[in-house]
Structure formats: C-alpha cells, structure tokens
PDB file of C-alpha atoms and ligand atoms in Angstrom:
ATOM      1  CA  MET A 178     -26.473  30.377  -0.222  1.00  0.00           C
ATOM      2  CA  TYR A 179     -25.389  31.185   3.177  1.00  0.00           C
ATOM      3  CA  ILE A 180     -27.613  32.683   5.831  1.00  0.00           C
ATOM      4  CA  ILE A 181     -26.588  34.080   8.870  1.00  0.00           C
ATOM      5  CA  ILE A 182     -28.908  34.429  11.825  1.00  0.00           C
ATOM      6  CA  ASN A 183     -28.169  37.199  14.368  1.00  0.00           C
ATOM      7  CA  SER A 184     -29.362  35.821  17.554  1.00  0.00           C
ATOM      8  CA  SER A 185     -28.891  39.288  19.418  1.00  0.00           C
ATOM      9  CA  HIS A 186     -32.390  39.272  20.861  1.00  0.00           C
ATOM     10  CA  LEU A 187     -31.764  35.928  22.751  1.00  0.00           C
ATOM     11  CA  PRO A 188     -30.586  35.704  26.474  1.00  0.00           C
ATOM     12  CA  LEU A 189     -26.691  35.940  26.645  1.00  0.00           C
ATOM     13  CA  GLN A 190     -26.233  32.115  27.320  1.00  0.00           C
ATOM     14  CA  GLN A 191     -28.041  31.243  24.282  1.00  0.00           C
ATOM     15  CA  ARG A 192     -26.306  33.608  21.975  1.00  0.00           C
ATOM     16  CA  ARG A 193     -24.557  32.152  19.107  1.00  0.00           C
ATOM     17  CA  LEU A 194     -24.240  32.333  15.432  1.00  0.00           C
ATOM     18  CA  ILE A 195     -25.558  29.922  13.109  1.00  0.00           C
ATOM     19  CA  ILE A 196     -24.281  29.841   9.370  1.00  0.00           C
ATOM     20  CA  HIS A 197     -26.500  27.743   7.221  1.00  0.00           C
ATOM     21  CA  ASN A 198     -25.421  26.585   3.747  1.00  0.00           C
ATOM     22  CA  ASN A 199     -28.279  25.314   1.782  1.00  0.00           C
ATOM     23  CA  HIS A 200     -30.299  25.871  -1.549  1.00  0.00           C
ATOM     24  CA  CYS A 201     -33.652  27.046  -0.287  1.00  0.00           C
ATOM     25  CA  HIS A 202     -35.339  29.719  -2.264  1.00  0.00           C
ATOM     26  CA  LEU A 203     -34.660  33.111  -0.614  1.00  0.00           C
ATOM     27  CA  LEU A 204     -38.509  33.851   0.039  1.00  0.00           C
ATOM     28  CA  TYR A 205     -38.988  30.465   1.580  1.00  0.00           C
ATOM     29  CA  PHE A 206     -36.165  31.565   4.097  1.00  0.00           C
ATOM     30  CA  ILE A 207     -37.493  34.948   4.974  1.00  0.00           C
ATOM     31  CA  ILE A 208     -40.784  33.085   6.162  1.00  0.00           C
ATOM     32  CA  LEU A 209     -38.957  30.545   8.028  1.00  0.00           C
ATOM     33  CA  ILE A 210     -36.850  33.093  10.018  1.00  0.00           C
ATOM     34  CA  PHE A 211     -40.141  34.830  11.010  1.00  0.00           C
ATOM     35  CA  LEU A 212     -41.816  31.741  12.022  1.00  0.00           C
ATOM     36  CA  PHE A 213     -38.849  30.270  13.821  1.00  0.00           C
ATOM     37  CA  PHE A 214     -36.790  33.094  15.027  1.00  0.00           C
ATOM     38  CA  ASN A 215     -38.271  32.841  18.668  1.00  0.00           C
ATOM     39  CA  ASN A 216     -37.586  29.333  18.833  1.00  0.00           C
ATOM     40  CA  PHE A 217     -34.188  29.872  17.643  1.00  0.00           C
ATOM     41  CA  ILE A 218     -34.483  27.030  15.198  1.00  0.00           C
ATOM     42  CA  LEU A 219     -34.051  27.289  11.605  1.00  0.00           C
ATOM     43  CA  LEU A 220     -35.554  24.523   9.262  1.00  0.00           C
ATOM     44  CA  CYS A 221     -35.313  23.951   5.514  1.00  0.00           C
ATOM     45  CA  ASN A 222     -36.147  21.223   3.340  1.00  0.00           C
ATOM     46  CA  ALA A 223     -33.196  18.902   3.754  1.00  0.00           C
ATOM     47  CA  GLN A 224     -30.925  18.860   0.813  1.00  0.00           C
ATOM     48  CA  GLN A 225     -27.919  16.763  -0.007  1.00  0.00           C
ATOM     49  CA  HIS A 226     -25.517  19.405   0.437  1.00  0.00           C
ATOM     50  CA  ASP A 227     -26.842  21.026   3.624  1.00  0.00           C
ATOM     51  CA  THR A 228     -24.316  21.990   6.096  1.00  0.00           C
ATOM     52  CA  TYR A 229     -24.349  23.695   9.544  1.00  0.00           C
ATOM     53  CA  LEU A 230     -21.719  25.394  11.065  1.00  0.00           C
ATOM     54  CA  THR A 231     -22.259  26.693  14.542  1.00  0.00           C
ATOM     55  CA  HIS A 232     -19.582  28.752  16.205  1.00  0.00           C
ATOM     56  CA  PHE A 233     -19.746  29.767  19.871  1.00  0.00           C
ATOM     57  CA  GLU A 234     -18.551  33.515  20.535  1.00  0.00           C
ATOM     58  CA  ASP A 235     -17.729  34.476  24.199  1.00  0.00           C
ATOM     59  CA  PRO A 236     -21.296  35.746  25.421  1.00  0.00           C
ATOM     60  CA  SER A 237     -19.488  38.280  27.750  1.00  0.00           C
ATOM     61  CA  LYS A 238     -18.387  40.181  24.635  1.00  0.00           C
ATOM     62  CA  GLY A 239     -21.803  40.627  23.534  1.00  0.00           C
ATOM     63  CA  LEU A 240     -21.187  40.632  19.993  1.00  0.00           C
ATOM     64  CA  THR A 241     -23.727  40.786  17.099  1.00  0.00           C
ATOM     65  CA  ILE A 242     -23.046  40.560  13.450  1.00  0.00           C
ATOM     66  CA  PHE A 243     -22.575  43.984  12.052  1.00  0.00           C
ATOM     67  CA  ASP A 244     -21.812  43.015   8.290  1.00  0.00           C
ATOM     68  CA  SER A 245     -21.315  40.057   6.114  1.00  0.00           C
ATOM     69  CA  TYR A 246     -20.300  39.235   2.822  1.00  0.00           C
ATOM     70  CA  THR A 247     -20.245  35.923   0.796  1.00  0.00           C
ATOM     71  CA  TYR A 248     -17.462  35.264  -1.758  1.00  0.00           C
ATOM     72  CA  ARG A 249     -18.431  33.122  -4.823  1.00  0.00           C
ATOM     73  CA  ASP A 250     -16.609  30.017  -3.342  1.00  0.00           C
ATOM     74  CA  GLY A 251     -18.529  30.371  -0.155  1.00  0.00           C
ATOM     75  CA  THR A 252     -16.081  32.001   1.977  1.00  0.00           C
ATOM     76  CA  ILE A 253     -17.914  34.616   4.397  1.00  0.00           C
ATOM     77  CA  LEU A 254     -16.404  37.853   5.716  1.00  0.00           C
ATOM     78  CA  LEU A 255     -17.983  38.788   8.955  1.00  0.00           C
ATOM     79  CA  GLN A 256     -17.762  41.946  11.123  1.00  0.00           C
ATOM     80  CA  LEU A 257     -18.879  41.374  14.599  1.00  0.00           C
ATOM     81  CA  ALA A 258     -19.517  44.358  16.688  1.00  0.00           C
ATOM     82  CA  HIS A 259     -20.559  45.294  20.246  1.00  0.00           C
ATOM     83  CA  PHE A 260     -23.221  48.205  20.368  1.00  0.00           C
ATOM     84  CA  ASN A 261     -23.220  50.705  23.114  1.00  0.00           C
ATOM     85  CA  GLU A 262     -26.256  51.097  25.527  1.00  0.00           C
ATOM     86  CA  ASP A 263     -28.436  53.192  23.307  1.00  0.00           C
ATOM     87  CA  GLU A 264     -27.225  51.277  20.267  1.00  0.00           C
ATOM     88  CA  SER A 265     -26.007  54.425  18.419  1.00  0.00           C
ATOM     89  CA  CYS A 266     -22.458  53.208  18.212  1.00  0.00           C
ATOM     90  CA  ILE A 267     -20.454  50.121  18.064  1.00  0.00           C
ATOM     91  CA  ASP A 268     -16.974  49.805  19.896  1.00  0.00           C
ATOM     92  CA  PRO A 269     -14.260  51.315  17.865  1.00  0.00           C
ATOM     93  CA  ASN A 270     -12.436  48.228  16.286  1.00  0.00           C
ATOM     94  CA  LEU A 271     -13.171  46.071  13.116  1.00  0.00           C
ATOM     95  CA  ASN A 272     -13.501  42.553  14.537  1.00  0.00           C
ATOM     96  CA  LEU A 273     -13.371  40.698  11.408  1.00  0.00           C
ATOM     97  CA  ASP A 274     -13.430  36.940  10.769  1.00  0.00           C
ATOM     98  CA  ILE A 275     -13.124  34.992   7.643  1.00  0.00           C
ATOM     99  CA  VAL A 276     -15.284  31.661   7.712  1.00  0.00           C
ATOM    100  CA  PHE A 277     -14.074  29.372   5.198  1.00  0.00           C
ATOM    101  CA  PRO A 278     -16.489  26.970   3.610  1.00  0.00           C
ATOM    102  CA  ASN A 279     -14.728  23.973   5.428  1.00  0.00           C
ATOM    103  CA  GLY A 280     -15.901  25.672   8.670  1.00  0.00           C
ATOM    104  CA  ALA A 281     -12.691  26.956   9.901  1.00  0.00           C
ATOM    105  CA  ILE A 282     -12.882  30.504  11.222  1.00  0.00           C
ATOM    106  CA  LYS A 283      -9.751  32.951  10.953  1.00  0.00           C
ATOM    107  CA  PRO A 284     -10.089  36.241  13.142  1.00  0.00           C
ATOM    108  CA  LEU A 285      -8.286  39.222  11.344  1.00  0.00           C
ATOM    109  CA  ASN A 286      -6.267  41.432  13.361  1.00  0.00           C
ATOM    110  CA  VAL A 287      -6.605  44.797  11.389  1.00  0.00           C
ATOM    111  CA  SER A 288      -5.032  47.952  12.412  1.00  0.00           C
ATOM    112  CA  SER A 289      -7.732  50.536  11.941  1.00  0.00           C
ATOM    113  CA  TYR A 290      -5.961  53.713  13.471  1.00  0.00           C
ATOM    114  CA  GLN A 291      -6.745  55.577  10.128  1.00  0.00           C
ATOM    115  CA  ILE A 292     -10.546  55.133  10.484  1.00  0.00           C
ATOM    116  CA  PRO A 293     -11.921  58.317  12.077  1.00  0.00           C
ATOM    117  CA  ILE A 294     -13.818  57.434  15.316  1.00  0.00           C
ATOM    118  CA  TYR A 295     -17.116  58.902  14.076  1.00  0.00           C
ATOM    119  CA  ASN A 296     -17.408  56.026  11.618  1.00  0.00           C
ATOM    120  CA  TYR A 297     -18.350  53.760  14.338  1.00  0.00           C
ATOM    121  CA  CYS A 298     -21.499  55.762  15.046  1.00  0.00           C
ATOM    122  CA  MET A 299     -22.425  56.075  11.458  1.00  0.00           C
ATOM    123  CA  LEU A 300     -24.302  52.770  11.355  1.00  0.00           C
ATOM    124  CA  ASP A 301     -26.274  52.700   8.223  1.00  0.00           C
ATOM    125  CA  ASP A 302     -23.631  53.142   5.567  1.00  0.00           C
ATOM    126  CA  VAL A 303     -20.226  52.452   6.761  1.00  0.00           C
ATOM    127  CA  PHE A 304     -18.222  49.203   6.578  1.00  0.00           C
ATOM    128  CA  ILE A 305     -19.691  47.842   3.354  1.00  0.00           C
ATOM    129  CA  ASN A 306     -16.863  45.086   3.672  1.00  0.00           C
ATOM    130  CA  SER A 307     -16.232  42.783   0.665  1.00  0.00           C
ATOM    131  CA  ILE A 308     -13.967  40.321  -0.805  1.00  0.00           C
ATOM    132  CA  ILE A 309     -12.430  41.618  -3.977  1.00  0.00           C
ATOM    133  CA  ASN A 310     -10.328  38.378  -4.977  1.00  0.00           C
ATOM    134  CA  GLU A 311      -8.056  35.759  -3.482  1.00  0.00           C
ATOM    135  CA  ASP A 312      -5.642  38.453  -2.355  1.00  0.00           C
ATOM    136  CA  THR A 313      -7.624  41.257  -1.206  1.00  0.00           C
ATOM    137  CA  ILE A 314     -10.517  42.550   0.984  1.00  0.00           C
ATOM    138  CA  LEU A 315     -12.080  46.055   0.803  1.00  0.00           C
ATOM    139  CA  ILE A 316     -13.313  47.735   3.963  1.00  0.00           C
ATOM    140  CA  THR A 317     -15.135  51.053   3.460  1.00  0.00           C
ATOM    141  CA  TYR A 318     -15.378  54.075   5.636  1.00  0.00           C
ATOM    142  CA  PHE A 319     -15.690  57.822   5.608  1.00  0.00           C
ATOM    143  CA  TYR A 320     -13.290  60.721   6.049  1.00  0.00           C
ATOM    144  CA  GLY A 321     -14.426  64.315   6.191  1.00  0.00           C
ATOM    145  CA  ASP A 322     -16.402  66.683   8.180  1.00  0.00           C
ATOM    146  CA  ASN A 323     -19.905  66.369   6.727  1.00  0.00           C
ATOM    147  CA  ALA A 324     -22.236  64.362   4.569  1.00  0.00           C
ATOM    148  CA  ALA A 325     -21.692  66.626   1.502  1.00  0.00           C
ATOM    149  CA  THR A 326     -17.857  66.809   1.390  1.00  0.00           C
ATOM    150  CA  THR A 327     -17.169  63.447   3.016  1.00  0.00           C
ATOM    151  CA  ILE A 328     -14.747  61.112   1.027  1.00  0.00           C
ATOM    152  CA  HIS A 329     -15.759  57.605   0.887  1.00  0.00           C
ATOM    153  CA  MET A 330     -12.653  55.684   1.406  1.00  0.00           C
ATOM    154  CA  GLY A 331     -11.576  51.995   0.649  1.00  0.00           C
ATOM    155  CA  MET A 332      -8.837  50.357   2.933  1.00  0.00           C
ATOM    156  CA  ILE A 333      -7.632  47.224   1.123  1.00  0.00           C
ATOM    157  CA  ILE A 334      -5.971  44.488   3.378  1.00  0.00           C
ATOM    158  CA  ASP A 335      -5.078  41.121   2.547  1.00  0.00           C
ATOM    159  CA  TRP A 336      -6.499  37.559   3.830  1.00  0.00           C
ATOM    160  CA  ASP A 337      -4.150  37.843   6.913  1.00  0.00           C
ATOM    161  CA  GLY A 338      -5.532  41.195   7.972  1.00  0.00           C
ATOM    162  CA  ASN A 339      -2.443  43.303   6.859  1.00  0.00           C
ATOM    163  CA  TRP A 340      -2.940  46.605   5.397  1.00  0.00           C
ATOM    164  CA  LEU A 341      -2.132  47.105   1.666  1.00  0.00           C
ATOM    165  CA  GLN A 342      -3.471  50.578   0.606  1.00  0.00           C
ATOM    166  CA  ASN A 343      -6.030  53.274   1.095  1.00  0.00           C
ATOM    167  CA  ILE A 344      -7.968  54.343  -2.002  1.00  0.00           C
ATOM    168  CA  GLU A 345     -10.460  57.220  -2.465  1.00  0.00           C
ATOM    169  CA  LEU A 346     -13.826  55.760  -3.737  1.00  0.00           C
ATOM    170  CA  GLY A 347     -15.576  58.946  -4.251  1.00  0.00           C
ATOM    171  CA  ILE A 348     -17.313  61.927  -2.520  1.00  0.00           C
ATOM    172  CA  GLY A 349     -20.338  61.268  -0.609  1.00  0.00           C
ATOM    173  CA  ILE A 350     -21.922  58.194   0.743  1.00  0.00           C
ATOM    174  CA  GLY A 351     -22.014  55.701  -2.173  1.00  0.00           C
ATOM    175  CA  LYS A 352     -22.591  52.017  -2.646  1.00  0.00           C
ATOM    176  CA  ILE A 353     -20.343  49.070  -3.851  1.00  0.00           C
ATOM    177  CA  ASN A 354     -21.216  46.538  -6.167  1.00  0.00           C
ATOM    178  CA  ILE A 355     -18.314  43.739  -6.564  1.00  0.00           C
ATOM    179  CA  ASN A 356     -18.272  42.275 -10.095  1.00  0.00           C
ATOM    180  CA  ILE A 357     -18.749  38.458 -10.406  1.00  0.00           C
ATOM    181  CA  ASN A 358     -15.605  38.664 -12.363  1.00  0.00           C
ATOM    182  CA  ASP A 359     -12.578  39.152 -10.278  1.00  0.00           C
ATOM    183  CA  ASP A 360     -10.675  40.909 -12.931  1.00  0.00           C
ATOM    184  CA  SER A 361     -13.563  43.464 -13.310  1.00  0.00           C
ATOM    185  CA  GLY A 362     -13.045  44.550  -9.833  1.00  0.00           C
ATOM    186  CA  PHE A 363     -15.672  46.681  -8.428  1.00  0.00           C
ATOM    187  CA  MET A 364     -17.795  49.799  -8.849  1.00  0.00           C
ATOM    188  CA  TRP A 365     -18.540  52.679  -6.431  1.00  0.00           C
ATOM    189  CA  THR A 366     -21.692  54.622  -7.269  1.00  0.00           C
ATOM    190  CA  ARG A 367     -23.848  57.449  -5.766  1.00  0.00           C
ATOM    191  CA  GLN A 368     -26.906  59.217  -6.647  1.00  0.00           C
ATOM    192  CA  VAL A 369     -25.588  62.886  -6.972  1.00  0.00           C
ATOM    193  CA  ASN A 370     -29.146  64.477  -7.642  1.00  0.00           C
ATOM    194  CA  ASP A 371     -32.605  63.844  -9.090  1.00  0.00           C
ATOM    195  CA  THR A 372     -31.083  63.154 -12.437  1.00  0.00           C
ATOM    196  CA  THR A 373     -27.518  61.869 -12.123  1.00  0.00           C
ATOM    197  CA  ILE A 374     -25.704  58.973 -10.661  1.00  0.00           C
ATOM    198  CA  ALA A 375     -21.893  59.179 -10.353  1.00  0.00           C
ATOM    199  CA  TRP A 376     -19.802  56.012 -10.718  1.00  0.00           C
ATOM    200  CA  SER A 377     -16.089  55.054 -10.464  1.00  0.00           C
ATOM    201  CA  GLN A 378     -14.682  51.590 -11.274  1.00  0.00           C
ATOM    202  CA  PHE A 379     -11.631  49.870  -9.606  1.00  0.00           C
ATOM    203  CA  ILE A 380      -9.858  46.797 -10.648  1.00  0.00           C
ATOM    204  CA  PRO A 381      -6.929  44.685  -9.443  1.00  0.00           C
ATOM    205  CA  SER A 382      -3.750  45.623 -11.443  1.00  0.00           C
ATOM    206  CA  PRO A 383      -3.429  42.788 -13.834  1.00  0.00           C
ATOM    207  CA  SER A 384       0.341  42.411 -13.026  1.00  0.00           C
ATOM    208  CA  LYS A 385       0.033  42.698  -9.311  1.00  0.00           C
ATOM    209  CA  PRO A 386      -3.451  41.540  -8.031  1.00  0.00           C
ATOM    210  CA  THR A 387      -2.986  43.019  -4.508  1.00  0.00           C
ATOM    211  CA  GLU A 388      -2.679  46.490  -6.050  1.00  0.00           C
ATOM    212  CA  ILE A 389      -6.194  48.123  -6.634  1.00  0.00           C
ATOM    213  CA  LYS A 390      -6.450  50.781  -9.181  1.00  0.00           C
ATOM    214  CA  LYS A 391      -9.098  53.272 -10.456  1.00  0.00           C
ATOM    215  CA  ILE A 392      -9.769  52.680 -14.115  1.00  0.00           C
ATOM    216  CA  GLY A 393     -12.597  54.999 -15.085  1.00  0.00           C
ATOM    217  CA  SER A 394     -15.308  57.312 -13.658  1.00  0.00           C
ATOM    218  CA  GLY A 395     -18.145  59.278 -15.099  1.00  0.00           C
ATOM    219  CA  PHE A 396     -21.913  60.105 -14.802  1.00  0.00           C
ATOM    220  CA  ILE A 397     -25.090  58.729 -15.807  1.00  0.00           C
ATOM    221  CA  SER A 398     -27.803  61.249 -16.346  1.00  0.00           C
ATOM    222  CA  ILE A 399     -31.291  61.217 -17.513  1.00  0.00           C
ATOM    223  CA  SER A 400     -33.636  63.718 -18.953  1.00  0.00           C
ATOM    224  CA  PRO A 401     -34.200  66.730 -16.638  1.00  0.00           C
ATOM    225  CA  LEU A 402     -37.962  65.959 -16.977  1.00  0.00           C
ATOM    226  CA  SER A 403     -37.814  62.966 -14.945  1.00  0.00           C
ATOM    227  CA  ILE A 404     -36.298  62.057 -11.651  1.00  0.00           C
ATOM    228  CA  ILE A 405     -34.387  58.944 -10.644  1.00  0.00           C
ATOM    229  CA  THR A 406     -36.388  57.259  -7.760  1.00  0.00           C
ATOM    230  CA  SER A 407     -34.161  54.100  -7.304  1.00  0.00           C
ATOM    231  CA  PHE A 408     -31.130  52.518  -8.962  1.00  0.00           C
ATOM    232  CA  GLN A 409     -29.475  49.218  -8.628  1.00  0.00           C
ATOM    233  CA  MET A 410     -26.089  48.106 -10.190  1.00  0.00           C
ATOM    234  CA  PHE A 411     -25.906  44.680 -11.738  1.00  0.00           C
ATOM    235  CA  THR A 412     -22.967  42.738 -13.586  1.00  0.00           C
ATOM    236  CA  SER A 413     -23.472  40.472 -16.611  1.00  0.00           C
ATOM    237  CA  SER A 414     -22.295  36.868 -16.841  1.00  0.00           C
ATOM    238  CA  ASP A 415     -19.185  38.037 -18.804  1.00  0.00           C
ATOM    239  CA  GLY A 416     -18.163  40.417 -16.104  1.00  0.00           C
ATOM    240  CA  GLY A 417     -19.883  43.644 -17.553  1.00  0.00           C
ATOM    241  CA  ASN A 418     -21.397  46.470 -15.512  1.00  0.00           C
ATOM    242  CA  GLY A 419     -24.965  47.631 -15.789  1.00  0.00           C
ATOM    243  CA  PHE A 420     -27.234  49.942 -14.061  1.00  0.00           C
ATOM    244  CA  THR A 421     -31.177  49.649 -13.673  1.00  0.00           C
ATOM    245  CA  LEU A 422     -32.747  53.202 -13.037  1.00  0.00           C
ATOM    246  CA  VAL A 423     -36.460  53.461 -11.910  1.00  0.00           C
ATOM    247  CA  THR A 424     -37.459  56.929 -12.949  1.00  0.00           C
ATOM    248  CA  LYS A 425     -40.765  59.012 -12.828  1.00  0.00           C
ATOM    249  CA  ILE A 426     -41.594  61.736 -15.364  1.00  0.00           C
ATOM    250  CA  GLN A 427     -42.581  64.453 -13.377  1.00  0.00           C
ATOM    251  CA  LYS A 428     -46.132  65.927 -14.050  1.00  0.00           C
ATOM    252  CA  SER A 429     -44.867  69.454 -15.173  1.00  0.00           C
ATOM    253  CA  THR A 430     -47.207  70.221 -17.906  1.00  0.00           C
ATOM    254  CA  ASP A 431     -51.000  69.904 -18.522  1.00  0.00           C
ATOM    255  CA  TYR A 432     -50.268  67.097 -20.868  1.00  0.00           C
ATOM    256  CA  TYR A 433     -50.120  64.609 -18.057  1.00  0.00           C
ATOM    257  CA  ILE A 434     -53.640  64.325 -16.939  1.00  0.00           C
ATOM    258  CA  THR A 435     -53.109  60.909 -15.307  1.00  0.00           C
ATOM    259  CA  ASP A 436     -50.539  59.577 -12.623  1.00  0.00           C
ATOM    260  CA  PRO A 437     -46.792  60.366 -13.535  1.00  0.00           C
ATOM    261  CA  ILE A 438     -45.210  57.714 -15.993  1.00  0.00           C
ATOM    262  CA  TRP A 439     -42.747  55.428 -14.532  1.00  0.00           C
ATOM    263  CA  GLU A 440     -39.892  54.092 -16.501  1.00  0.00           C
ATOM    264  CA  VAL A 441     -37.313  51.473 -16.052  1.00  0.00           C
ATOM    265  CA  HIS A 442     -34.048  51.903 -17.809  1.00  0.00           C
ATOM    266  CA  ALA A 443     -31.366  49.271 -18.261  1.00  0.00           C
ATOM    267  CA  ILE A 444     -27.833  50.870 -18.967  1.00  0.00           C
ATOM    268  CA  PHE A 445     -24.628  48.968 -19.670  1.00  0.00           C
ATOM    269  CA  LEU A 446     -21.190  50.449 -19.309  1.00  0.00           C
ATOM    270  CA  ASP A 447     -18.379  49.546 -21.775  1.00  0.00           C
TER     271      ASP A 447
HETATM  272  C1  NAG B 111      -3.068  42.903  16.669  1.00  0.00           C
HETATM  273  O1  NAG B 111      -1.769  43.692  16.188  1.00  0.00           O
HETATM  274  C2  NAG B 111      -1.221  44.599  17.003  1.00  0.00           C
HETATM  275  C3  NAG B 111      -0.365  45.400  16.238  1.00  0.00           C
HETATM  276  O2  NAG B 111       0.467  44.812  15.359  1.00  0.00           O
HETATM  277  C4  NAG B 111      -0.611  44.028  18.183  1.00  0.00           C
HETATM  278  O3  NAG B 111      -0.162  44.696  19.108  1.00  0.00           O
HETATM  279  C5  NAG B 111      -1.539  42.928  18.841  1.00  0.00           C
HETATM  280  O4  NAG B 111      -0.841  42.047  19.820  1.00  0.00           O
HETATM  281  C6  NAG B 111      -2.150  42.138  17.891  1.00  0.00           C
HETATM  282  N1  NAG B 111      -3.241  41.104  18.509  1.00  0.00           N
HETATM  283  C7  NAG B 111      -3.421  39.967  18.174  1.00  0.00           C
HETATM  284  C8  NAG B 111      -4.584  39.342  19.060  1.00  0.00           C
HETATM  285  O5  NAG B 111      -2.758  39.381  17.570  1.00  0.00           O
HETATM  286  C1  NAG B 112     -26.592  66.984 -11.199  1.00  0.00           C
HETATM  287  O1  NAG B 112     -25.278  66.641 -10.974  1.00  0.00           O
HETATM  288  C2  NAG B 112     -24.514  66.721 -12.326  1.00  0.00           C
HETATM  289  C3  NAG B 112     -23.211  66.318 -11.679  1.00  0.00           C
HETATM  290  O2  NAG B 112     -22.671  66.915 -10.802  1.00  0.00           O
HETATM  291  C4  NAG B 112     -24.730  68.115 -12.993  1.00  0.00           C
HETATM  292  O3  NAG B 112     -23.928  68.128 -13.985  1.00  0.00           O
HETATM  293  C5  NAG B 112     -26.080  68.543 -12.945  1.00  0.00           C
HETATM  294  O4  NAG B 112     -26.103  69.865 -13.521  1.00  0.00           O
HETATM  295  C6  NAG B 112     -26.836  68.421 -11.801  1.00  0.00           C
HETATM  296  N1  NAG B 112     -28.170  68.576 -12.027  1.00  0.00           N
HETATM  297  C7  NAG B 112     -28.960  69.181 -11.280  1.00  0.00           C
HETATM  298  C8  NAG B 112     -30.427  69.451 -11.686  1.00  0.00           C
HETATM  299  O5  NAG B 112     -28.616  69.807 -10.120  1.00  0.00           O
END
C-alpha cells in the first residue's frame, strides 16, 4: 500500500511529499498520521519491503496533492495543484506525474484546452484520475451548464500524456470504479434518485487496448417503498462487477411501529 502525505500545512521550506510503501494496516496508519503529522514524521513497524521515496517539488510553486491513484503494480498517478487564495479553485492546468515503483517520476505534459475552466473550481468531484491499463489513463471532468444536465466526460491519454480520445461517461456527477482486471475496464455510476442507480461500463477494445469503448449501461432500481442511503461498487476476483446498496424502508404505514428497517443488498452484474 502506498500512503501519500500532503504536507501543505507546513512552512514552505519544509514542504515536500513523502510516498511510503509498506504493509501496515490502514487503521494503524490513520492513527499514526494524526499523531505524527505535526512533527512531519511517519512511523510504522519496519517491514522487509518498506521503501521511502522522497521527492522535492519547487516550494515556490506552492503545490499540494489534489488527486492520486495507485495502479495494481504500485505505479502512482498524481495530480498536483496550486490553490488560489480562498482555496475555491486550483490553477487551470492538469499537472500530472507518474511515480513508478522504482522511484522514477515522469511529469506528463497534457494538453487540457478541452476542459472547461469551471472544472478547476468544482473541487469535490472533478478529476477522478485513474490508470485503466498499461496503455491508457482516464482523466474525468464535466461539460455543461448545470449539475442536472452536465455531461461527465472522460479524457483518455497515454502514459506519455498524449491525448487519445474523449468519451461521454454519463449525465450528472458520477463515480468511477476501475476493475481489478484490466480487460474488464471500468464502471461509471450515479445515484439518479432515491430508488435508482445508473451505470455504464467501458472496456479497452480487445483488438486495440488504447481504444476505450462503452459496452453497456442500465439502471438498478429497488422497491419504491425503500430509499437508497448509500452505495458502493466492488469488483470480484474474476473481474466481475457488483454493487452493495444500503437501503432504508420508509415508515410509510402504521405497520412499522419501531425504527425504519435497514437492508444491505449485494448485486452482481453479468
Ligand atoms: C507541453 O506541450 C505544449 C504543446 O504541445 C508545448 O508547447 C510545451 O512546450 C510543452 N511543455 C513541456 C514542458 O514540454
Ligand atoms: C428514478 O429514475 C429512474 C430512471 O431515470 C426512473 O425510471 C424512475 O421513475 C425514477 N423514480 C422516481 C421515484 O423518480
């Protein structure tokens, strides 16, 4: 597991980025980060395969980590960003780096003219960057006038930062789930309303892995007596796609005299 510590609250001259490869339990890490963040030290039980990679960025650029994604071989895709004064926007450029498991860092020069400028101020949902396979990287952004009609877009680039294609992922602000099997591509999902989730699946073309194609889409709906309170996607070890839904039966009749009933569903897509 790679843990990236963003040291943006530290004085400029100390600002740096630590990437730590280890096998500690996640919970253990969260505690450590809280305890040691101020001292800017990260400790963990020494393990045989621990590696530290320390990379210094020019402090005058004022960069912090905006997004990170770890590919299954340990390669990390990082997006660094410089925030404006009130932290409502980042500077309008992509600033992507690939960090290889051997510590080599490759900055990508990605042409981003097709990304509307307001994306750099939609800080919560935009730029869910992911590595799809050994040929392609997905950068997501939005195209449209308002949240209801906005098109969630995917820009596909190669590992050198060259633009390959744009794809429409779906309408509205969705989530991305990359399958553990490269051939199974990725899913885009969005909760449409209280009872429905929309999904679309994209895979690399079997004959041309640099080309990403949409191979299916649909809805998952539950009984109108319930509401979906949260959902997550997961992939099975054989590359299947599934959802877990947490739903709550609404207390709509006198029959329910106690608290509403909560249910958890696990649904697999074929
Ligand atoms: C990035 O690409 C643009 C457009 O191709 C080019 O003008 C610019 O010099 C490149 N920058 C770097 C740092 O390579
Ligand atoms: C939820 O969205 C689905 C898909 O657009 C639609 O078929 C369904 O009628 C909607 N349900 C409600 C309660 O609005």
